[in-house]
Coordinates of N, CA and C in Angstrom, one line a residue:
M1017 N 118.8 91.2 104.9 CA 117.8 92.1 105.2 C 118.4 93.4 105.9
R1018 N 119.4 93.2 106.7 CA 120.0 94.3 107.3 C 121.4 94.4 106.9
Q1019 N 122.0 95.5 107.1 CA 123.4 95.7 106.7 C 124.3 95.3 107.9
W1020 N 124.0 94.2 108.4 CA 124.9 93.6 109.5 C 126.0 92.8 108.8
L1021 N 126.9 92.3 109.6 CA 127.9 91.4 109.0 C 127.3 90.0 108.8
L1022 N 127.7 89.5 107.6 CA 127.2 88.1 107.3 C 127.7 87.1 108.3
A1023 N 128.9 87.3 108.8 CA 129.4 86.4 109.8 C 128.6 86.3 111.0
L1024 N 128.0 87.5 111.4 CA 127.2 87.5 112.6 C 126.0 86.6 112.4
A1025 N 125.4 86.7 111.2 CA 124.2 85.9 110.9 C 124.5 84.4 110.9
C1026 N 125.7 84.1 110.3 CA 126.0 82.8 110.2 C 126.3 82.1 111.5
A1027 N 126.6 82.9 112.5 CA 126.9 82.3 113.8 C 125.6 81.6 114.4
F1028 N 124.5 81.9 113.9 CA 123.2 81.4 114.4 C 122.8 80.1 113.7
T1029 N 123.5 79.7 112.6 CA 123.0 78.7 111.8 C 122.9 77.3 112.4
L1030 N 123.4 77.1 113.6 CA 123.3 75.9 114.3 C 121.8 75.5 114.6
T1031 N 120.9 76.5 114.6 CA 119.5 76.3 114.8 C 118.8 75.7 113.6
I1032 N 119.5 75.6 112.4 CA 118.9 75.2 111.2 C 119.4 73.8 110.9
P1033 N 118.6 72.9 110.5 CA 119.0 71.5 110.2 C 119.8 71.4 108.9
A1034 N 120.6 70.4 108.8 CA 121.5 70.2 107.6 C 120.7 69.9 106.4
R1035 N 119.5 69.2 106.6 CA 118.7 68.8 105.5 C 117.2 69.4 105.6
A1036 N 116.6 69.6 104.5 CA 115.2 70.0 104.5 C 114.5 68.9 103.7
E1037 N 113.4 68.4 104.4 CA 112.8 67.1 103.9 C 111.6 67.3 103.0
T1038 N 111.0 68.5 103.0 CA 109.8 68.8 102.2 C 110.1 68.9 100.7
P1039 N 109.6 68.1 99.9 CA 110.0 68.2 98.4 C 109.2 69.2 97.7
W1040 N 109.7 69.8 96.7 CA 108.9 70.7 95.9 C 109.4 70.6 94.4
T1041 N 108.5 71.1 93.5 CA 108.8 71.1 92.1 C 108.6 72.5 91.5
L1042 N 109.6 72.9 90.7 CA 109.4 74.3 90.0 C 108.4 74.2 88.9
I1043 N 107.4 75.1 88.9 CA 106.4 75.1 87.9 C 106.7 76.1 86.8
K1044 N 107.0 77.4 87.3 CA 107.2 78.5 86.3 C 108.0 79.6 87.0
A1045 N 108.6 80.4 86.1 CA 109.3 81.6 86.6 C 108.6 82.8 85.9
Y1046 N 108.5 83.9 86.7 CA 107.9 85.1 86.3 C 109.0 86.3 86.5
P1047 N 108.8 87.4 85.7 CA 109.7 88.5 86.0 C 109.5 89.1 87.3
H1048 N 110.5 89.7 87.9 CA 110.4 90.4 89.2 C 111.4 91.5 89.1
D1049 N 111.0 92.6 89.7 CA 111.8 93.8 89.7 C 113.1 93.6 90.4
P1050 N 114.3 93.6 89.8 CA 115.5 93.4 90.5 C 116.0 94.5 91.4
A1051 N 115.2 95.6 91.3 CA 115.5 96.7 92.2 C 114.7 96.6 93.5
A1052 N 113.8 95.7 93.6 CA 112.9 95.5 94.7 C 113.6 94.7 95.9
F1053 N 113.9 95.4 97.0 CA 114.5 94.8 98.1 C 113.3 94.3 99.0
T1054 N 112.9 93.1 98.6 CA 111.6 92.5 99.0 C 111.5 92.3 100.5
E1055 N 110.5 92.8 101.2 CA 110.3 92.6 102.6 C 109.0 91.9 103.0
G1056 N 108.0 92.1 102.2 CA 106.7 91.5 102.4 C 106.1 91.1 101.1
L1057 N 105.2 90.1 101.1 CA 104.7 89.6 99.8 C 103.4 88.8 100.2
F1058 N 102.3 89.1 99.4 CA 101.1 88.2 99.5 C 100.4 88.3 98.2
Y1059 N 99.6 87.3 97.9 CA 98.8 87.1 96.7 C 97.3 87.3 97.0
L1060 N 96.6 88.1 96.2 CA 95.2 88.3 96.5 C 94.5 88.7 95.2
D1061 N 93.4 88.0 94.8 CA 92.6 88.3 93.7 C 93.3 88.5 92.4
G1062 N 94.3 87.6 92.2 CA 95.0 87.7 90.9 C 96.2 88.5 90.8
A1063 N 96.6 89.2 91.9 CA 97.7 90.1 91.9 C 98.6 89.9 93.1
L1064 N 99.9 90.3 93.0 CA 100.8 90.2 94.1 C 100.8 91.6 94.8
Y1065 N 101.0 91.6 96.1 CA 101.2 92.8 96.8 C 102.5 92.7 97.5
E1066 N 103.4 93.7 97.3 CA 104.8 93.6 97.7 C 105.2 94.8 98.5
S1067 N 106.0 94.7 99.5 CA 106.6 95.8 100.1 C 108.1 95.7 100.0
T1068 N 108.8 96.9 99.8 CA 110.2 96.9 99.6 C 110.8 97.8 100.8
G1069 N 112.1 97.5 101.1 CA 112.8 98.1 102.2 C 113.8 99.1 101.7
L1070 N 114.7 99.5 102.6 CA 115.7 100.4 102.5 C 115.2 101.9 102.7
E1071 N 115.8 102.7 103.5 CA 115.4 104.0 103.7 C 115.5 104.8 102.3
G1072 N 114.5 105.5 102.0 CA 114.5 106.3 100.7 C 114.0 105.5 99.6
Q1073 N 113.9 104.1 99.7 CA 113.5 103.3 98.6 C 112.3 102.4 99.0
S1074 N 111.7 102.6 100.1 CA 110.6 101.8 100.6 C 109.3 102.1 99.9
E1075 N 108.6 101.1 99.5 CA 107.3 101.2 98.8 C 106.4 100.1 99.1
I1076 N 105.1 100.3 98.9 CA 104.1 99.3 98.9 C 103.6 99.2 97.5
R1077 N 103.5 98.0 96.9 CA 103.2 97.9 95.5 C 102.1 96.8 95.2
K1078 N 101.3 97.1 94.2 CA 100.5 96.0 93.6 C 101.1 95.7 92.3
V1079 N 101.4 94.4 92.1 CA 102.3 93.9 91.0 C 101.5 92.9 90.1
A1080 N 101.6 93.0 88.8 CA 101.0 92.0 87.9 C 101.9 90.8 88.0
L1081 N 101.3 89.6 88.3 CA 102.0 88.4 88.4 C 102.8 88.0 87.1
K1082 N 102.1 88.0 86.0 CA 102.7 87.5 84.8 C 103.8 88.4 84.2
T1083 N 103.7 89.7 84.4 CA 104.7 90.6 83.8 C 105.7 91.2 84.8
G1084 N 105.3 91.2 86.1 CA 106.1 91.8 87.1 C 105.9 93.3 87.1
K1085 N 105.0 93.9 86.3 CA 104.8 95.3 86.2 C 104.1 95.8 87.4
V1086 N 104.7 96.9 87.9 CA 104.1 97.6 89.1 C 102.8 98.4 88.6
E1087 N 101.7 97.9 89.1 CA 100.4 98.6 88.7 C 100.0 99.7 89.6
Q1088 N 100.5 99.7 90.8 CA 100.1 100.7 91.8 C 101.2 100.7 92.9
R1089 N 101.5 101.9 93.4 CA 102.6 102.0 94.4 C 102.3 103.1 95.4
R1090 N 102.8 103.0 96.6 CA 102.8 104.0 97.6 C 104.1 104.1 98.2
V1091 N 104.7 105.3 98.1 CA 106.1 105.5 98.7 C 105.9 105.5 100.3
V1092 N 106.8 104.8 101.0 CA 106.8 104.9 102.4 C 108.0 105.9 102.7
E1093 N 107.6 107.1 103.2 CA 108.5 108.2 103.2 C 109.6 108.0 104.2
Q1094 N 110.8 108.6 104.0 CA 111.8 108.6 105.0 C 111.4 109.2 106.3
P1095 N 111.9 108.8 107.4 CA 113.1 107.9 107.5 C 112.7 106.4 107.6
Y1096 N 111.5 106.1 107.2 CA 111.1 104.7 107.5 C 111.7 103.7 106.5
F1097 N 112.0 102.5 107.1 CA 112.5 101.3 106.3 C 111.3 100.4 106.3
G1098 N 110.7 100.3 105.1 CA 109.5 99.4 105.0 C 109.8 98.0 105.2
E1099 N 108.8 97.3 105.9 CA 108.9 95.9 106.2 C 107.7 95.1 105.7
G1100 N 107.2 94.2 106.5 CA 106.2 93.2 106.1 C 104.8 93.9 105.9
I1101 N 104.0 93.3 105.1 CA 102.6 93.7 104.8 C 101.7 92.5 104.9
V1102 N 100.4 92.8 105.2 CA 99.3 91.9 105.1 C 98.0 92.5 104.9
N1103 N 97.1 91.8 104.3 CA 95.7 92.3 104.0 C 94.8 91.9 105.2
W1104 N 93.9 92.8 105.5 CA 92.8 92.4 106.4 C 91.5 93.2 106.0
G1105 N 90.6 92.4 105.5 CA 89.4 93.1 104.9 C 89.8 94.0 103.8
G1106 N 89.3 95.2 103.8 CA 89.6 96.1 102.8 C 90.8 97.0 103.2
K1107 N 91.7 96.5 104.1 CA 92.8 97.3 104.6 C 94.1 96.5 104.3
L1108 N 95.2 97.3 104.3 CA 96.5 96.7 104.2 C 97.3 97.2 105.4
V1109 N 98.0 96.4 106.1 CA 98.7 96.7 107.3 C 100.2 96.6 107.0
S1110 N 101.0 97.5 107.3 CA 102.5 97.4 107.1 C 103.3 97.8 108.3
L1111 N 104.5 97.3 108.3 CA 105.5 97.5 109.4 C 106.7 98.4 108.9
T1112 N 107.4 98.9 109.8 CA 108.7 99.5 109.6 C 109.7 98.8 110.5
W1113 N 110.9 98.9 110.1 CA 112.0 98.1 110.8 C 112.2 98.6 112.2
R1114 N 112.9 99.7 112.4 CA 113.3 100.1 113.8 C 112.6 101.3 114.4
H1115 N 111.6 101.8 113.7 CA 110.9 103.0 114.2 C 109.7 102.6 115.1
R1116 N 109.4 101.3 115.2 CA 108.2 100.9 116.0 C 106.9 101.5 115.5
Q1117 N 106.9 101.8 114.2 CA 105.8 102.4 113.6 C 105.1 101.6 112.6
G1118 N 103.8 101.3 112.7 CA 103.1 100.6 111.7 C 102.1 101.5 111.0
F1119 N 101.6 101.1 109.8 CA 100.7 101.9 109.1 C 99.5 101.1 108.6
V1120 N 98.3 101.7 108.5 CA 97.2 101.0 107.9 C 96.8 101.8 106.7
W1121 N 96.6 101.1 105.6 CA 96.2 101.8 104.3 C 95.0 101.2 103.7
K1122 N 94.3 101.9 102.9 CA 93.2 101.3 102.1 C 93.8 100.3 101.1
L1123 N 93.2 99.2 101.0 CA 93.8 98.2 100.1 C 93.6 98.6 98.6
D1124 N 92.5 99.2 98.3 CA 92.2 99.5 96.9 C 93.0 100.6 96.3
D1125 N 93.5 101.6 97.1 CA 94.2 102.7 96.5 C 95.4 103.1 97.3
F1126 N 95.7 102.4 98.4 CA 96.9 102.6 99.3 C 96.8 104.0 100.0
S1127 N 95.7 104.6 100.1 CA 95.6 105.8 100.8 C 95.7 105.5 102.3
P1128 N 96.3 106.4 103.1 CA 96.5 106.2 104.5 C 95.2 106.3 105.3
L1129 N 95.1 105.4 106.3 CA 94.0 105.3 107.2 C 94.3 105.7 108.6
S1130 N 95.4 105.0 109.1 CA 95.8 105.2 110.5 C 97.2 104.7 110.7
T1131 N 97.7 104.9 111.9 CA 99.0 104.4 112.3 C 98.8 103.6 113.7
F1132 N 99.9 102.8 114.0 CA 99.9 102.1 115.3 C 101.3 101.9 115.7
R1133 N 101.5 101.6 117.0 CA 102.8 101.4 117.6 C 103.0 100.0 118.1
Y1134 N 104.3 99.5 118.1 CA 104.6 98.2 118.7 C 106.0 98.3 119.3
E1135 N 106.3 97.4 120.2 CA 107.7 97.4 120.8 C 108.6 96.6 119.9
G1136 N 109.9 96.9 119.9 CA 110.8 96.1 119.2 C 110.8 96.4 117.7
E1137 N 111.4 95.5 117.0 CA 111.5 95.7 115.5 C 110.3 95.1 114.8
G1138 N 110.1 95.6 113.6 CA 109.1 95.0 112.7 C 109.7 94.3 111.6
W1139 N 109.4 93.0 111.3 CA 109.9 92.3 110.2 C 108.8 91.8 109.2
G1140 N 108.1 90.7 109.5 CA 107.2 90.1 108.6 C 105.7 90.1 109.2
L1141 N 104.8 89.9 108.3 CA 103.4 89.8 108.6 C 102.6 88.8 107.8
T1142 N 101.7 88.1 108.4 CA 100.7 87.3 107.7 C 99.4 87.3 108.5
Q1143 N 98.4 86.5 108.1 CA 97.2 86.4 108.9 C 96.6 85.0 108.7
D1144 N 95.8 84.5 109.7 CA 95.3 83.2 109.7 C 93.7 83.2 109.6
G1145 N 93.2 84.4 109.3 CA 91.7 84.6 109.3 C 91.1 85.0 110.6
R1146 N 92.0 84.9 111.7 CA 91.5 85.3 113.0 C 92.5 86.4 113.6
S1147 N 93.7 86.2 113.4 CA 94.8 87.1 114.0 C 95.7 87.5 112.9
I1148 N 96.4 88.6 113.1 CA 97.5 89.0 112.3 C 98.8 88.5 113.0
I1149 N 99.7 87.9 112.3 CA 100.9 87.3 112.9 C 102.1 88.1 112.4
M1150 N 102.9 88.4 113.4 CA 104.1 89.3 113.2 C 105.4 88.7 113.6
S1151 N 106.4 88.8 112.8 CA 107.8 88.5 113.2 C 108.6 89.7 113.6
D1152 N 109.6 89.6 114.4 CA 110.4 90.7 114.8 C 111.9 90.5 114.7
G1153 N 112.3 89.4 114.0 CA 113.7 89.1 113.9 C 114.2 88.1 114.9
S1154 N 113.4 87.8 115.9 CA 113.8 86.8 116.9 C 113.2 85.5 116.6
A1155 N 113.1 84.6 117.6 CA 112.4 83.3 117.5 C 111.0 83.4 117.8
Q1156 N 110.5 84.6 118.2 CA 109.1 84.7 118.6 C 108.2 85.2 117.5
L1157 N 107.0 84.8 117.5 CA 105.9 85.3 116.6 C 104.8 85.8 117.5
R1158 N 104.4 87.0 117.1 CA 103.3 87.7 117.9 C 102.0 87.5 117.1
F1159 N 100.9 87.3 117.9 CA 99.6 87.3 117.3 C 98.8 88.6 117.7
L1160 N 98.4 89.4 116.7 CA 97.8 90.7 117.0 C 96.3 90.6 116.7
D1161 N 95.5 91.4 117.5 CA 94.1 91.6 117.2 C 94.0 92.4 115.9
P1162 N 93.3 91.9 114.9 CA 93.3 92.5 113.6 C 92.6 93.9 113.6
E1163 N 91.8 94.2 114.5 CA 91.1 95.5 114.6 C 91.9 96.5 115.4
T1164 N 92.4 96.1 116.6 CA 93.1 97.1 117.4 C 94.6 97.0 117.2
L1165 N 95.1 95.9 116.6 CA 96.5 95.6 116.3 C 97.3 95.6 117.6
S1166 N 96.6 95.3 118.7 CA 97.3 95.0 120.0 C 97.7 93.6 120.1
E1167 N 98.7 93.3 120.8 CA 99.2 91.9 120.9 C 98.3 91.1 121.8
Q1168 N 98.0 89.9 121.3 CA 97.2 88.9 122.0 C 98.0 87.8 122.7
R1169 N 99.0 87.3 122.0 CA 99.9 86.3 122.6 C 101.1 86.1 121.7
R1170 N 102.0 85.2 122.2 CA 103.2 84.9 121.4 C 103.5 83.4 121.5
I1171 N 104.2 83.0 120.4 CA 104.8 81.6 120.5 C 106.3 81.8 120.2
T1172 N 107.0 80.8 120.7 CA 108.5 80.7 120.4 C 108.7 79.6 119.4
V1173 N 109.3 79.8 118.3 CA 109.5 78.8 117.3 C 110.8 78.0 117.6
T1174 N 110.7 76.7 117.6 CA 111.8 75.8 118.0 C 111.9 74.7 117.0
W1175 N 113.1 74.2 116.9 CA 113.4 73.0 116.2 C 114.3 72.1 117.0
N1176 N 113.8 70.9 117.3 CA 114.4 69.9 118.2 C 114.8 70.6 119.5
G1177 N 113.9 71.4 120.1 CA 114.0 72.0 121.4 C 114.9 73.3 121.4
R1178 N 115.4 73.7 120.2 CA 116.2 74.9 120.1 C 115.5 76.0 119.4
A1179 N 115.6 77.2 119.9 CA 114.9 78.4 119.3 C 115.5 78.6 117.9
V1180 N 114.6 79.0 117.0 CA 115.0 79.3 115.6 C 114.9 80.9 115.5
D1181 N 116.0 81.5 115.4 CA 116.1 83.0 115.3 C 115.9 83.4 113.9
R1182 N 115.8 84.8 113.7 CA 115.9 85.5 112.4 C 114.7 85.1 111.6
L1183 N 113.5 84.9 112.2 CA 112.3 84.6 111.4 C 112.0 85.9 110.7
N1184 N 111.7 85.8 109.4 CA 111.6 87.0 108.5 C 110.2 87.1 107.9
E1185 N 110.1 87.0 106.6 CA 108.8 87.1 105.9 C 108.0 85.9 106.2
L1186 N 106.6 86.1 106.3 CA 105.7 85.1 106.8 C 104.6 84.9 105.8
E1187 N 104.1 83.6 105.8 CA 102.9 83.3 105.0 C 102.1 82.2 105.6
W1188 N 100.8 82.3 105.6 CA 99.9 81.3 106.1 C 99.6 80.3 105.0
V1189 N 99.9 79.0 105.2 CA 99.7 78.0 104.1 C 99.1 76.8 104.8
K1190 N 97.9 76.5 104.5 CA 97.2 75.3 104.9 C 97.3 75.0 106.4
G1191 N 97.1 76.0 107.2 CA 97.1 75.8 108.6 C 98.5 75.9 109.2
E1192 N 99.5 76.2 108.4 CA 100.8 76.4 109.0 C 101.3 77.8 108.7
I1193 N 102.3 78.2 109.5 CA 103.0 79.5 109.3 C 104.3 79.1 108.6
W1194 N 104.5 79.7 107.4 CA 105.8 79.5 106.8 C 106.6 80.8 106.9
A1195 N 107.9 80.6 107.2 CA 108.7 81.7 107.5 C 110.1 81.6 106.8
N1196 N 110.5 82.6 106.1 CA 111.8 82.7 105.6 C 112.7 83.0 106.9
V1197 N 113.9 82.5 106.8 CA 114.9 82.7 107.9 C 116.0 83.6 107.2
W1198 N 116.3 84.7 107.8 CA 117.2 85.7 107.2 C 118.6 85.1 107.1
Y1199 N 119.2 85.3 105.9 CA 120.5 84.7 105.6 C 120.5 83.2 105.4
D1200 N 119.3 82.6 105.2 CA 119.3 81.2 105.0 C 118.3 80.9 103.8
T1201 N 118.5 79.8 103.1 CA 117.6 79.5 102.0 C 116.5 78.6 102.4
K1202 N 116.4 78.3 103.7 CA 115.4 77.3 104.2 C 114.2 78.1 104.7
I1203 N 113.0 77.6 104.4 CA 111.8 78.1 104.9 C 111.3 77.1 106.0
A1204 N 110.9 77.7 107.1 CA 110.4 76.9 108.2 C 108.9 76.7 108.1
R1205 N 108.4 75.5 108.2 CA 107.0 75.2 108.3 C 106.6 75.1 109.8
I1206 N 105.9 76.0 110.3 CA 105.7 76.1 111.8 C 104.3 75.8 112.2
D1207 N 104.2 75.0 113.2 CA 102.9 74.7 113.9 C 102.5 75.9 114.7
P1208 N 101.3 76.6 114.3 CA 100.9 77.8 115.0 C 100.5 77.6 116.4
R1209 N 100.2 76.4 116.8 CA 99.8 76.2 118.2 C 101.0 76.0 119.1
S1210 N 102.0 75.2 118.7 CA 103.1 74.9 119.6 C 104.4 75.7 119.3
G1211 N 104.5 76.2 118.1 CA 105.7 76.9 117.6 C 106.7 76.0 117.1
G1212 N 106.5 74.7 117.2 CA 107.5 73.7 116.7 C 107.6 73.7 115.2
V1213 N 108.8 73.6 114.6 CA 109.0 73.5 113.2 C 108.6 72.1 112.7
I1214 N 107.6 72.0 111.8 CA 107.2 70.7 111.3 C 108.2 70.1 110.3
D1215 N 108.7 71.0 109.5 CA 109.7 70.5 108.5 C 110.3 71.8 107.8
W1216 N 111.2 71.6 106.9 CA 111.8 72.7 106.2 C 111.7 72.5 104.7
I1217 N 111.7 73.6 104.0 CA 111.8 73.7 102.5 C 113.0 74.4 102.1
D1218 N 113.9 73.8 101.4 CA 115.1 74.5 101.0 C 115.0 75.0 99.6
V1219 N 115.0 76.3 99.4 CA 114.9 76.9 98.1 C 116.2 77.4 97.5
A1220 N 117.3 76.9 98.0 CA 118.6 77.2 97.5 C 118.7 77.1 95.9
P1221 N 118.1 76.1 95.3 CA 118.1 76.1 93.8 C 117.5 77.3 93.2
L1222 N 116.5 77.8 93.8 CA 115.8 79.0 93.2 C 116.7 80.2 93.3
R1223 N 117.4 80.4 94.4 CA 118.4 81.5 94.5 C 119.4 81.4 93.4
K1224 N 119.9 80.1 93.2 CA 120.9 79.9 92.1 C 120.3 80.3 90.8
Q1225 N 119.1 79.8 90.5 CA 118.4 80.1 89.2 C 118.1 81.6 89.0
A1226 N 117.9 82.3 90.1 CA 117.7 83.7 90.0 C 119.0 84.4 89.6
G1227 N 120.1 83.8 89.8 CA 121.4 84.4 89.3 C 122.0 85.5 90.2
V1228 N 121.5 85.5 91.5 CA 122.0 86.6 92.4 C 123.3 86.1 93.1
T1229 N 124.2 87.0 93.4 CA 125.4 86.6 94.1 C 125.7 87.5 95.3
D1230 N 125.0 88.7 95.4 CA 125.2 89.6 96.5 C 124.7 88.9 97.8
S1231 N 125.5 89.1 98.9 CA 125.1 88.4 100.1 C 123.8 89.0 100.7
E1232 N 123.4 90.2 100.3 CA 122.1 90.7 100.8 C 120.9 90.3 100.0
A1233 N 121.2 89.6 98.8 CA 120.1 89.2 98.0 C 119.6 87.8 98.5
V1234 N 119.0 87.8 99.6 CA 118.6 86.6 100.3 C 117.2 86.2 99.9
A1235 N 116.8 85.0 100.0 CA 115.4 84.5 99.8 C 114.6 85.2 100.8
N1236 N 113.5 85.9 100.4 CA 112.6 86.6 101.3 C 111.4 87.0 100.5
G1237 N 110.3 86.3 100.7 CA 109.1 86.5 100.0 C 108.4 85.2 99.7
I1238 N 107.3 85.0 100.4 CA 106.4 83.8 100.2 C 105.0 84.3 100.0
A1239 N 104.3 83.8 99.0 CA 102.9 84.2 98.7 C 102.2 82.9 98.4
Y1240 N 101.0 82.8 98.9 CA 100.2 81.5 98.6 C 98.8 81.9 98.0
D1241 N 98.5 81.2 96.9 CA 97.2 81.4 96.3 C 96.4 80.2 96.7
A1242 N 95.5 80.4 97.7 CA 94.8 79.3 98.2 C 93.8 78.7 97.3
K1243 N 93.3 79.5 96.3 CA 92.2 79.0 95.4 C 92.8 78.0 94.4
T1244 N 94.0 78.2 94.0 CA 94.6 77.2 93.1 C 95.8 76.5 93.6
D1245 N 96.0 76.6 94.9 CA 97.1 75.9 95.6 C 98.5 76.1 95.0
R1246 N 98.8 77.4 94.8 CA 100.1 77.8 94.2 C 100.9 78.5 95.3
V1247 N 102.2 78.3 95.3 CA 103.1 78.9 96.2 C 104.1 79.7 95.3
F1248 N 104.3 81.0 95.7 CA 105.3 81.9 94.9 C 106.4 82.2 95.9
I1249 N 107.6 82.2 95.3 CA 108.8 82.4 96.1 C 109.7 83.5 95.4
T1250 N 110.2 84.5 96.1 CA 111.2 85.3 95.5 C 112.2 85.8 96.6
G1251 N 113.0 86.8 96.3 CA 114.0 87.2 97.2 C 114.4 88.7 97.0
K1252 N 115.2 89.2 97.8 CA 115.6 90.6 97.7 C 116.5 90.8 96.5
N1253 N 116.0 91.7 95.6 CA 116.7 92.1 94.4 C 116.8 90.9 93.4
W1254 N 115.9 89.9 93.5 CA 115.9 88.8 92.6 C 115.2 89.3 91.3
P1255 N 115.7 89.0 90.1 CA 115.0 89.3 88.9 C 113.9 88.3 88.5
K1256 N 113.7 87.4 89.3 CA 112.6 86.4 89.0 C 111.8 86.1 90.3
L1257 N 110.6 85.7 90.1 CA 109.7 85.2 91.1 C 109.2 83.8 90.6
F1258 N 109.2 82.8 91.5 CA 109.0 81.4 91.1 C 107.7 80.9 91.6
E1259 N 107.0 80.1 90.8 CA 105.9 79.3 91.2 C 106.3 77.9 91.5
I1260 N 106.0 77.3 92.6 CA 106.5 76.0 92.9 C 105.2 75.2 93.4
R1261 N 105.3 73.9 93.3 CA 104.4 73.0 93.9 C 105.1 72.2 95.0
V1262 N 104.5 72.3 96.2 CA 105.1 71.7 97.3 C 104.4 70.4 97.8
G1263 N 105.2 69.3 98.0 CA 104.6 68.1 98.5 C 104.6 68.0 100.0
N1264 N 103.9 67.0 100.5 CA 103.7 66.7 101.9 C 103.1 67.9 102.7
Q1265 N 102.3 68.7 102.1 CA 101.5 69.7 102.9 C 100.4 69.0 103.5
K1266 N 99.9 69.6 104.6 CA 98.7 69.1 105.3 C 97.5 69.4 104.4

């Protein structure tokens, strides 16, 4: 996600378990724009909504699932580095990385509505129907009031008593918060009340099948279709987006 040294990120991998126990099955692969440096992803009413990062390349997009075609886009102007996105009602909320600047857009045409500020960095967003949930690259998740976008509370995500850093793209799945971990192929399934990691999903085989080798082409992008119980997974500059069926969900 960031142009930091890979070795620095790897220094934190002691917080991640050696095994991931949640089983999953690959259902289907779809085309995905290999130029998309994916930062945010969600599924709504038959379409994918995706945000891409990097200064000068950041966009918010509506994407056709089956073809990967971009049906609608909004450029996030420089100097902003686009980050996570989430829908709330008829609005779309987006973050930027280091500028502490968030944006609110109309969901139907991506026209701008308002802006908001937050402390620290902006990484991922999702929502649970009551609050908007935000990651900032640390082990903490913030719960925001969806109308004012002010912070309500925080939880610290832990595994066996140790903080899990580098929480990235987020998705709400059946009462759990799922989070990509930057520079790792494991997705954390998080209890939203305690912050404890329930289990892990390892999507390393999907990264391999995507055929990416660049160290920055990490797994980042989780979308859930609650109506048909489908999970979609992709990554930064991946040429494919994958539909999987996950076992042992609540």
